[in-house]
XYZ file of C-alpha atoms in Angstrom:
653
model
C 141.622 185.469 114.930
C 142.098 182.426 112.699
C 140.389 182.659 109.311
C 137.883 179.805 109.027
C 138.133 177.990 105.697
C 137.481 174.667 103.924
C 140.338 172.205 104.364
C 140.616 169.062 102.219
C 143.224 166.487 103.287
C 143.862 163.013 101.869
C 146.001 159.976 102.575
C 147.060 157.597 99.809
C 144.494 154.937 99.089
C 146.120 151.751 100.333
C 146.549 148.619 98.260
C 144.713 145.590 99.738
C 147.170 142.911 98.689
C 147.829 142.204 102.392
C 147.045 143.547 105.871
C 148.219 147.046 106.704
C 151.362 147.474 108.813
C 152.594 150.122 111.238
C 153.897 152.290 108.363
C 150.365 152.677 106.969
C 149.123 153.488 110.469
C 151.827 156.168 110.744
C 150.740 157.924 107.543
C 147.045 157.885 108.420
C 147.697 159.030 112.004
C 149.637 162.042 110.692
C 146.709 162.970 108.454
C 144.243 162.468 111.294
C 146.209 164.724 113.654
C 146.322 167.464 111.009
C 142.591 167.086 110.277
C 141.729 167.232 113.986
C 143.850 170.365 114.417
C 142.016 172.127 111.603
C 138.670 171.175 113.124
C 139.897 172.679 116.414
C 140.617 175.855 114.468
C 137.013 175.845 113.242
C 137.835 174.909 109.639
C 135.374 172.997 107.449
C 137.441 169.799 107.137
C 136.995 166.960 104.657
C 139.356 164.074 105.399
C 139.577 161.229 102.885
C 141.248 157.833 102.993
C 140.448 154.598 101.196
C 141.606 151.567 99.221
C 143.040 151.097 95.722
C 141.607 147.738 94.659
C 142.275 147.091 90.968
C 145.229 145.660 89.062
C 146.994 142.470 88.100
C 148.488 141.851 91.525
C 145.059 141.754 93.198
C 143.698 139.443 90.499
C 146.625 137.068 91.024
C 146.233 137.139 94.831
C 142.521 136.335 94.516
C 143.207 133.431 92.156
C 145.769 132.025 94.600
C 143.151 132.239 97.376
C 140.459 130.636 95.213
C 138.063 133.592 95.464
C 136.922 136.419 93.223
C 138.875 139.692 93.350
C 136.007 141.545 95.033
C 135.638 138.808 97.668
C 139.370 139.053 98.292
C 139.387 142.838 98.606
C 136.184 142.980 100.675
C 137.822 140.964 103.433
C 141.073 142.921 103.515
C 139.390 146.315 103.203
C 137.214 145.435 106.210
C 140.510 145.020 108.081
C 141.606 148.499 106.933
C 138.396 150.042 108.224
C 138.660 148.192 111.529
C 142.221 149.450 112.014
C 141.186 153.059 111.378
C 138.348 152.688 113.869
C 140.704 151.202 116.493
C 143.174 154.069 115.903
C 140.418 156.712 116.279
C 140.910 157.920 112.698
C 138.291 160.614 111.997
C 138.004 160.348 108.193
C 134.872 161.844 106.641
C 134.757 159.354 103.761
C 136.338 156.054 102.748
C 136.722 155.659 98.998
C 136.977 152.253 97.357
C 137.998 152.253 93.709
C 135.583 149.354 93.150
C 132.588 151.549 94.052
C 130.189 152.494 91.245
C 130.484 156.203 92.106
C 134.201 156.030 91.372
C 133.810 153.936 88.217
C 131.548 156.668 86.778
C 134.150 159.359 87.563
C 137.067 157.419 86.037
C 135.193 156.630 82.844
C 133.992 160.231 82.444
C 137.540 161.538 82.955
C 138.760 159.105 80.297
C 136.048 160.354 77.877
C 136.868 164.013 78.460
C 140.614 163.638 77.998
C 140.086 161.344 74.969
C 137.732 163.912 73.397
C 140.437 166.539 73.894
C 142.846 164.423 71.872
C 145.176 163.652 74.768
C 144.528 159.877 74.777
C 145.377 157.644 71.822
C 145.591 153.908 71.060
C 148.953 152.302 70.418
C 151.022 149.264 71.301
C 153.034 149.021 74.453
C 156.334 147.166 74.471
C 158.317 147.506 77.620
C 159.169 146.450 81.114
C 156.500 146.102 83.767
C 156.759 145.687 87.554
C 153.665 143.865 88.792
C 154.119 144.632 92.555
C 154.445 148.392 91.857
C 152.007 148.435 88.907
C 154.659 150.506 87.098
C 156.136 150.600 83.596
C 159.843 151.313 83.134
C 162.237 151.968 80.307
C 165.586 150.180 80.103
C 167.566 153.194 81.346
C 165.308 153.611 84.391
C 166.030 150.138 85.858
C 168.439 149.740 88.777
C 171.973 148.371 88.421
C 170.609 144.794 88.579
C 168.070 145.386 85.822
C 165.203 145.437 88.329
C 162.447 147.882 89.263
C 164.076 151.059 90.650
C 161.355 151.381 93.317
C 161.065 147.890 94.835
C 164.172 146.278 93.248
C 162.249 143.181 92.143
C 162.415 141.660 88.644
C 160.414 143.253 85.811
C 158.637 141.455 82.963
C 158.772 142.315 79.284
C 155.243 142.847 78.002
C 153.755 143.744 74.627
C 150.081 144.517 74.165
C 147.637 146.957 72.648
C 147.056 149.883 74.990
C 145.757 153.417 75.316
C 148.255 156.148 76.101
C 147.889 159.508 77.817
C 149.970 162.310 76.255
C 151.876 163.093 79.404
C 154.838 164.394 77.420
C 152.601 167.241 76.202
C 152.430 168.613 79.767
C 156.092 168.153 80.704
C 157.097 171.796 80.413
C 153.940 173.079 82.137
C 154.397 170.772 85.129
C 158.076 171.668 85.461
C 157.257 175.378 85.301
C 154.517 174.964 87.918
C 156.833 173.133 90.339
C 159.557 175.734 89.922
C 157.130 178.637 90.404
C 155.351 177.097 93.410
C 158.076 176.108 95.911
C 155.521 174.882 98.493
C 153.780 172.488 96.077
C 156.146 169.578 96.826
C 157.421 169.147 100.373
C 159.901 168.539 101.835
C 162.417 170.293 99.587
C 164.442 167.101 99.026
C 161.442 165.468 97.301
C 160.910 168.599 95.175
C 164.470 168.480 93.889
C 164.113 164.785 93.015
C 160.980 165.478 90.944
C 162.562 168.383 89.066
C 165.497 166.167 88.105
C 163.140 163.364 87.025
C 161.113 165.648 84.731
C 164.238 167.145 83.145
C 165.211 163.634 81.978
C 162.080 163.724 79.802
C 158.556 162.338 80.299
C 157.192 159.498 78.178
C 153.526 159.187 77.351
C 151.763 157.108 79.975
C 150.241 153.701 79.251
C 146.794 153.839 80.874
C 145.095 150.583 79.853
C 145.722 146.828 79.788
C 144.182 143.869 77.967
C 146.166 141.043 79.596
C 143.878 140.990 82.661
C 140.326 142.142 83.358
C 140.264 143.242 87.022
C 139.738 146.939 86.544
C 137.372 149.637 85.295
C 136.529 149.062 81.609
C 137.635 151.696 79.095
C 134.286 153.282 78.157
C 135.013 153.373 74.407
C 136.713 149.955 74.225
C 135.530 147.458 76.905
C 138.187 144.835 76.173
C 140.637 147.247 77.856
C 140.699 148.016 81.569
C 142.063 151.307 82.836
C 145.588 151.175 84.240
C 145.698 151.393 88.012
C 147.371 154.811 88.484
C 144.969 156.597 86.139
C 142.189 154.954 88.142
C 143.730 155.427 91.591
C 144.801 159.081 91.434
C 141.377 160.267 90.356
C 139.919 158.914 93.616
C 140.564 162.335 95.156
C 137.860 163.863 92.919
C 135.104 161.289 93.490
C 133.883 161.910 97.082
C 133.817 165.712 96.799
C 131.253 165.735 93.983
C 133.295 166.091 90.789
C 130.380 164.757 88.698
C 127.313 165.233 90.852
C 127.832 168.086 93.350
C 129.434 171.187 91.772
C 128.954 173.307 94.902
C 130.787 170.794 97.106
C 133.513 170.340 94.514
C 134.000 174.090 94.229
C 134.340 174.312 98.024
C 136.981 171.597 98.530
C 139.006 171.498 95.304
C 141.926 171.991 94.967
C 142.967 169.744 97.846
C 144.936 171.491 100.568
C 147.151 168.490 101.238
C 147.884 165.122 99.655
C 149.891 163.245 102.299
C 151.807 160.333 100.729
C 154.796 158.088 101.342
C 157.976 159.268 99.639
C 157.942 156.284 97.250
C 154.781 157.565 95.487
C 155.587 161.283 95.386
C 156.408 160.940 91.668
C 152.916 159.720 90.786
C 151.276 162.529 92.772
C 153.502 165.381 91.582
C 154.035 164.446 87.917
C 151.356 162.056 86.610
C 148.535 163.562 88.688
C 149.258 167.194 87.729
C 149.377 166.186 84.038
C 145.935 164.543 84.340
C 144.536 167.607 86.124
C 145.975 169.957 83.491
C 144.318 167.842 80.771
C 141.028 168.257 82.675
C 141.619 172.033 83.074
C 141.477 171.641 86.855
C 143.711 173.438 89.384
C 146.517 171.454 91.002
C 146.494 170.500 94.695
C 148.049 173.103 96.976
C 150.587 170.747 98.528
C 151.889 167.191 98.199
C 153.903 166.092 101.216
C 156.083 162.976 100.977
C 156.732 161.604 104.453
C 159.576 159.217 105.259
C 159.551 155.496 105.913
C 159.182 153.822 109.261
C 162.247 151.750 110.108
C 161.947 148.913 112.655
C 164.873 148.657 115.065
C 167.113 150.307 112.472
C 165.992 148.183 109.485
C 163.380 148.803 106.788
C 160.239 146.675 107.197
C 160.126 143.648 104.941
C 158.099 140.435 104.914
C 161.223 138.500 103.970
C 163.014 139.874 107.049
C 160.031 139.064 109.249
C 160.019 142.504 110.862
C 156.652 143.815 109.662
C 154.854 145.247 112.699
C 151.104 144.616 113.036
C 149.476 147.728 114.558
C 146.441 145.791 115.846
C 148.637 143.779 118.211
C 150.261 146.970 119.503
C 146.864 148.606 120.064
C 145.655 145.537 121.969
C 148.725 145.673 124.190
C 149.355 149.385 124.714
C 146.238 151.242 123.558
C 145.735 153.367 120.438
C 146.633 156.725 121.981
C 150.013 155.484 123.192
C 150.826 154.262 119.661
C 149.644 157.542 118.115
C 151.691 159.567 120.601
C 154.857 157.598 119.960
C 154.622 157.744 116.163
C 153.865 161.467 116.039
C 156.359 162.519 118.703
C 159.284 160.308 117.824
C 159.492 160.993 114.082
C 160.158 164.339 112.411
C 157.732 164.588 109.494
C 159.543 164.100 106.192
C 162.378 162.056 107.644
C 162.639 158.296 108.103
C 161.865 157.290 111.675
C 162.710 154.307 113.830
C 160.076 152.190 115.540
C 161.298 150.299 118.593
C 159.203 148.454 121.152
C 161.639 149.385 123.913
C 161.475 153.060 122.936
C 157.660 152.879 122.889
C 157.544 151.441 126.418
C 160.016 154.082 127.566
C 157.785 156.870 126.242
C 154.676 155.346 127.827
C 156.359 155.132 131.232
C 158.094 158.526 131.219
C 155.840 160.832 129.188
C 152.392 159.297 129.572
C 152.351 157.530 132.946
C 154.773 159.761 134.882
C 154.368 163.220 133.332
C 150.769 163.415 132.114
C 149.147 160.705 134.247
C 150.692 161.888 137.505
C 149.813 165.537 136.837
C 146.142 164.625 136.474
C 146.131 162.203 139.411
C 147.901 164.585 141.791
C 145.685 167.530 140.856
C 142.411 165.640 141.306
C 143.578 163.846 144.456
C 144.627 167.097 146.142
C 141.416 168.869 145.111
C 139.386 166.009 146.575
C 141.486 165.812 149.730
C 141.950 169.509 150.517
C 138.772 171.088 149.087
C 136.206 168.295 148.999
C 136.558 168.016 145.218
C 135.459 171.617 144.564
C 137.589 174.019 142.504
C 137.338 177.391 144.264
C 137.523 180.823 142.637
C 141.048 182.250 142.389
C 141.905 185.671 143.801
C 145.238 187.387 143.230
C 148.362 185.721 141.871
C 151.942 185.072 142.865
C 154.984 185.318 140.614
C 154.966 181.551 140.122
C 151.242 181.659 139.224
C 151.958 184.370 136.654
C 154.824 182.343 135.204
C 152.597 179.277 134.727
C 149.935 181.337 132.937
C 152.504 182.937 130.654
C 153.890 179.495 129.775
C 150.359 178.364 128.917
C 149.764 181.345 126.598
C 153.100 180.795 124.875
C 152.403 177.078 124.431
C 148.956 177.675 122.886
C 150.418 180.215 120.430
C 153.251 177.821 119.542
C 150.709 175.016 119.052
C 148.598 177.019 116.585
C 151.521 178.255 114.493
C 153.491 175.021 114.330
C 150.541 172.723 113.726
C 149.581 174.982 110.817
C 153.127 174.361 109.530
C 152.768 170.582 110.133
C 155.544 170.534 112.744
C 153.870 167.730 114.691
C 156.825 166.342 116.640
C 158.034 169.820 117.605
C 154.536 170.746 118.799
C 154.170 167.635 120.945
C 157.530 168.303 122.604
C 156.431 171.864 123.378
C 153.158 170.656 124.915
C 155.073 168.153 127.050
C 157.392 170.916 128.204
C 154.286 172.676 129.544
C 153.147 169.442 131.238
C 156.545 169.268 132.946
C 156.173 172.935 133.897
C 152.810 172.185 135.542
C 154.357 169.301 137.492
C 157.146 171.623 138.622
C 154.495 174.157 139.697
C 153.189 171.586 142.186
C 156.643 171.242 143.709
C 157.116 175.032 143.779
C 153.803 175.752 145.502
C 153.614 172.636 147.772
C 149.808 172.471 148.139
C 150.099 169.887 150.933
C 151.952 172.451 153.028
C 149.444 175.227 152.202
C 146.605 172.919 153.271
C 148.000 172.766 156.815
C 147.781 176.554 157.282
C 144.218 177.994 157.473
C 145.645 181.452 156.680
C 146.716 180.186 153.249
C 143.319 178.848 152.190
C 143.049 181.285 149.257
C 146.602 180.598 148.136
C 145.772 176.886 148.095
C 142.587 177.609 146.129
C 144.637 179.558 143.560
C 147.119 176.700 143.129
C 144.462 174.029 142.658
C 142.509 176.277 140.278
C 145.605 176.891 138.181
C 146.417 173.194 138.021
C 142.866 172.368 136.926
C 142.981 175.120 134.299
C 146.380 173.888 133.072
C 144.881 170.425 132.577
C 141.910 171.916 130.696
C 144.352 173.585 128.304
C 146.492 170.440 128.034
C 143.507 168.237 127.195
C 142.743 170.451 124.178
C 146.386 170.661 123.086
C 146.821 166.872 123.059
C 143.491 166.149 121.336
C 144.841 166.003 117.755
C 147.420 163.431 118.849
C 145.591 161.516 121.615
C 141.851 162.073 121.120
C 140.599 159.435 123.562
C 142.945 160.538 126.358
C 141.956 164.177 125.813
C 138.287 163.321 126.393
C 139.121 161.176 129.439
C 140.987 164.090 131.054
C 138.112 166.463 130.232
C 135.618 164.086 131.822
C 137.735 163.476 134.933
C 138.006 167.234 135.391
C 134.200 167.316 135.419
C 133.898 169.990 132.705
C 130.365 170.363 131.364
C 131.118 171.603 127.828
C 130.810 168.944 125.134
C 134.413 168.276 124.122
C 133.423 167.979 120.457
C 132.477 171.676 120.500
C 135.817 172.853 121.938
C 138.006 175.102 119.741
C 141.529 176.456 120.172
C 140.088 179.917 120.810
C 138.607 178.448 124.019
C 142.111 178.035 125.466
C 143.690 181.248 124.190
C 142.554 183.004 127.379
C 143.314 181.698 130.871
C 140.397 181.062 133.197
C 137.975 178.738 131.417
C 137.416 176.497 134.461
C 134.273 177.698 136.260
C 134.531 178.362 139.997
C 132.591 175.755 141.954
C 133.436 172.976 139.517
C 133.217 169.514 141.096
C 136.079 167.383 139.802
C 135.733 163.663 139.226
C 137.565 160.714 140.742
C 141.079 160.218 139.338
C 141.487 157.201 137.098
C 144.825 155.955 135.861
C 145.414 157.096 132.270
C 148.426 154.913 131.466
C 149.526 152.097 133.780
C 153.278 151.928 134.114
C 154.725 148.973 132.186
C 157.159 146.800 134.104
C 159.856 145.424 131.816
C 161.397 142.118 132.750
C 164.920 141.544 131.520
C 165.082 138.341 129.523
C 167.998 135.954 129.538
C 170.043 136.004 126.341
C 169.449 132.269 125.952
C 167.442 129.634 127.849
C 169.308 128.304 130.888
C 168.865 125.205 132.972
C 167.779 125.505 136.606
C 171.267 124.401 137.713
C 172.929 127.062 135.536
C 170.623 129.770 136.890
C 171.360 128.695 140.470
C 175.107 128.731 139.801
C 174.850 132.211 138.296
C 172.875 133.433 141.319
C 175.376 131.982 143.779
C 178.268 133.669 141.956
C 176.466 137.015 142.007
C 175.572 136.671 145.705
C 179.178 135.819 146.522
C 180.434 138.797 144.531
C 177.931 141.128 146.235
C 178.899 139.788 149.672
C 182.593 140.335 148.973
C 181.901 143.871 147.763
C 179.799 144.609 150.850
C 182.448 143.216 153.229
C 185.005 145.562 151.676
C 182.945 148.605 152.710
C 183.246 150.398 156.058
C 180.890 149.384 158.877
C 177.356 150.623 158.270
C 177.893 151.535 154.593
C 176.085 149.675 151.825
C 176.832 149.563 148.098
C 174.516 150.931 145.419
C 173.967 147.347 144.254
C 172.727 146.368 147.709
C 170.438 149.389 147.908
C 169.169 148.685 144.391
C 167.673 145.403 145.607
C 165.152 147.276 147.750
C 161.874 147.794 145.873
C 159.900 150.787 147.093
C 156.363 151.349 145.771
C 153.601 153.841 146.486
C 150.607 152.063 148.023
C 147.123 153.321 148.877
C 145.627 152.269 152.217
C 142.265 150.690 151.382
C 141.436 149.417 154.884
C 142.911 149.413 158.411
C 141.980 147.568 161.602
C 143.563 146.688 164.964
C 145.371 143.390 165.380
C 143.620 141.490 168.227
C 145.514 141.447 171.525
C 148.203 143.797 170.176
C 148.037 147.411 171.375
C 150.622 148.741 168.923
C 149.759 146.823 165.743
C 147.409 147.690 162.894
C 146.616 145.437 159.932
C 146.615 147.444 156.680
C 145.197 146.426 153.299
C 147.221 148.144 150.585
C 146.554 148.675 146.872
C 149.461 148.801 144.407
C 147.290 149.864 141.464
C 144.878 148.266 139.022
C 145.518 144.644 138.147
C 147.968 144.076 141.028
C 146.950 141.880 143.991
C 146.414 143.782 147.249
C 148.990 143.435 150.037
C 148.460 142.928 153.751
C 150.955 144.648 156.039
C 151.144 144.691 159.841
C 152.598 147.927 161.220
C 153.319 149.130 164.765
C 151.675 152.533 164.317
C 148.513 152.086 166.423
C 149.675 154.498 169.209
C 149.825 157.353 166.672
C 147.069 156.597 164.127
C 143.409 155.612 164.342
C 142.461 153.101 161.618
C 139.927 155.499 160.026
C 142.606 158.203 159.641
C 144.763 155.949 157.472
C 142.253 155.007 154.759
C 143.011 156.813 151.506
C 146.577 157.773 152.417
C 149.327 157.046 149.896
C 152.273 155.518 151.708
C 155.642 154.046 150.739
C 155.885 150.250 150.894
C 159.012 148.113 150.965
C 157.517 145.736 148.427
C 160.078 142.921 148.262
C 160.567 142.274 151.975
C 160.322 138.625 152.964
C 156.815 137.952 154.441
C 156.652 137.405 158.206
C 154.029 136.717 160.872
C 153.355 139.202 163.656
C 151.023 137.939 166.406
C 149.890 135.238 163.987
C 148.976 137.713 161.217
C 150.856 137.540 157.906
C 152.688 140.751 156.945
C 153.814 141.192 153.313
C 156.172 144.150 153.519
C 156.778 147.256 155.580
C 155.618 150.883 155.300
C 158.104 153.693 155.865
C 157.766 156.054 158.816
C 159.916 158.529 160.736
C 159.992 158.627 164.544
C 161.972 160.182 167.399
C 160.795 157.818 170.151
C 157.989 160.137 171.215
C 156.226 160.880 167.947
C 155.938 158.995 164.661
C 154.773 159.984 161.169
C 154.272 157.659 158.230
C 155.785 158.815 154.931
C 153.010 160.110 152.635
C 153.367 160.952 148.918
C 151.016 162.473 146.338
C 151.651 159.845 143.660
C 149.451 157.093 142.187
C 149.458 153.651 143.760
C 152.063 151.438 142.122
C 154.516 154.258 141.347
C 158.135 153.242 141.855
C 159.984 155.260 144.500
C 163.568 155.958 143.440
């Protein structure tokens, strides 16, 4: 039994100098998946994200826009919050460093550390990077004399400032990191921080007088507090550091600060020094995830390859984006974002594997058992194998999600989805349905498939929360999904006998990808290219033996699954029926005339899923337009149309 406990997880607070990109969405989606997993485990989760709104860069951006800094940040922060809502981010609080509650915390922390003697006034002379809000010494600059983080020019500044005695805590922080190997993850980041500290820590400049967009120093209002001293303390504000000791005692120290690798140093060196000065325990873990690369290249405004997540959500849906980011990238490593790879995952994993499993299960339950899931009795070897795979997958899920192995966990869950699809092929419910003596065996198969989908819906919920609920609802399960816990799927058999399943709805429409020409071509050039290809194909075909076609010729035939929506006789034609066929949502219906009337009554055809030759040239039969042909097998005496248990629109290959 999992021990229930408080769990406090944070993302970085993002800087509102511009709209968020797909990299920010990646970080927050990781945190959300981890938070949702811990809620599934029954933990008391507090999940924090927010915005870091002070500093010179924001003041300059606001001046350029002709507005006040708070007007500037209000607009951009509203965009942050909209993105998190669109992505189904389940944060419990959203901290803004411009909020009064945070200003009180920052000023009180300054007072306490100042009273301890760990803050003093001096003069700062040095090199400052405005985009990173970071001070550097000469030896820390890159080979071009620029900021070592962003590689942009630094400015020499000199001004009166307050300093935090960070050097005083150098040895304590180093000792803590060395004695707590899990504090900084992954190990590569830990080694970097140890090396950085061993070079020696300077005292930290924590105030500025050259601009005024910030929290005033409480003992000297002409100074504003430097952004990192302000920003890092955000993690204390929402959990009651000043005003709710019981809440603070429950959630602090944080279980996990999830940050990008470029700000690990601030969270594992500066932040621990501040906490030590406050006599507070250090967070249990700081995890520095990798960067998101776009088509093999780091995102950059100058390169024009910054990906807007809102556009992707509008086009593909939030759950598809979440799935791709969490599955495709091993946490801690840099990962590549590619539109083509995203579409490939949607078509193969989401539409084919998951979507078809749900559609086939519900369709067969509706067709063979009137939509009622019957009680199972007995089990075959293949039934037992499916159940064992489910138990193993749930155990793997709990252990590896606890260890933050998100990509590995998703792949394991999808292996079980593939196993459930294979189970359909192994048991062939359509064949069982034809034999009255195998009614119970059919009931067992459909029960097991429904139960597998119940388990799957819970397993995917940290990654794809909206899809998980949609599956749950289509299964017709009565339990409120918000109350579901992992312990509910540790034992097989949670689907109640007599359950009435819902109507299958397509989870993820398959995305058809059109190949684009490398460069625009004139109509004459396109025609010439087509004629050359046709001539080449004809020559290749003529070289083959009589009756044999090439793979290129066969590849021109487009076969699609189509659902018969209506059927009626063609007037004055004994053998012809006019069929209305659906190729899925958003696709115009087709009308096909077929010579199957001697073997099928119109009413018997409605609802069947048939195979359509979709790119056949339209023709007229007895004056009725026919837009394709359905496949059937016949021996001259009998004829059967080809039926498949796949969603309308599925490509037949």
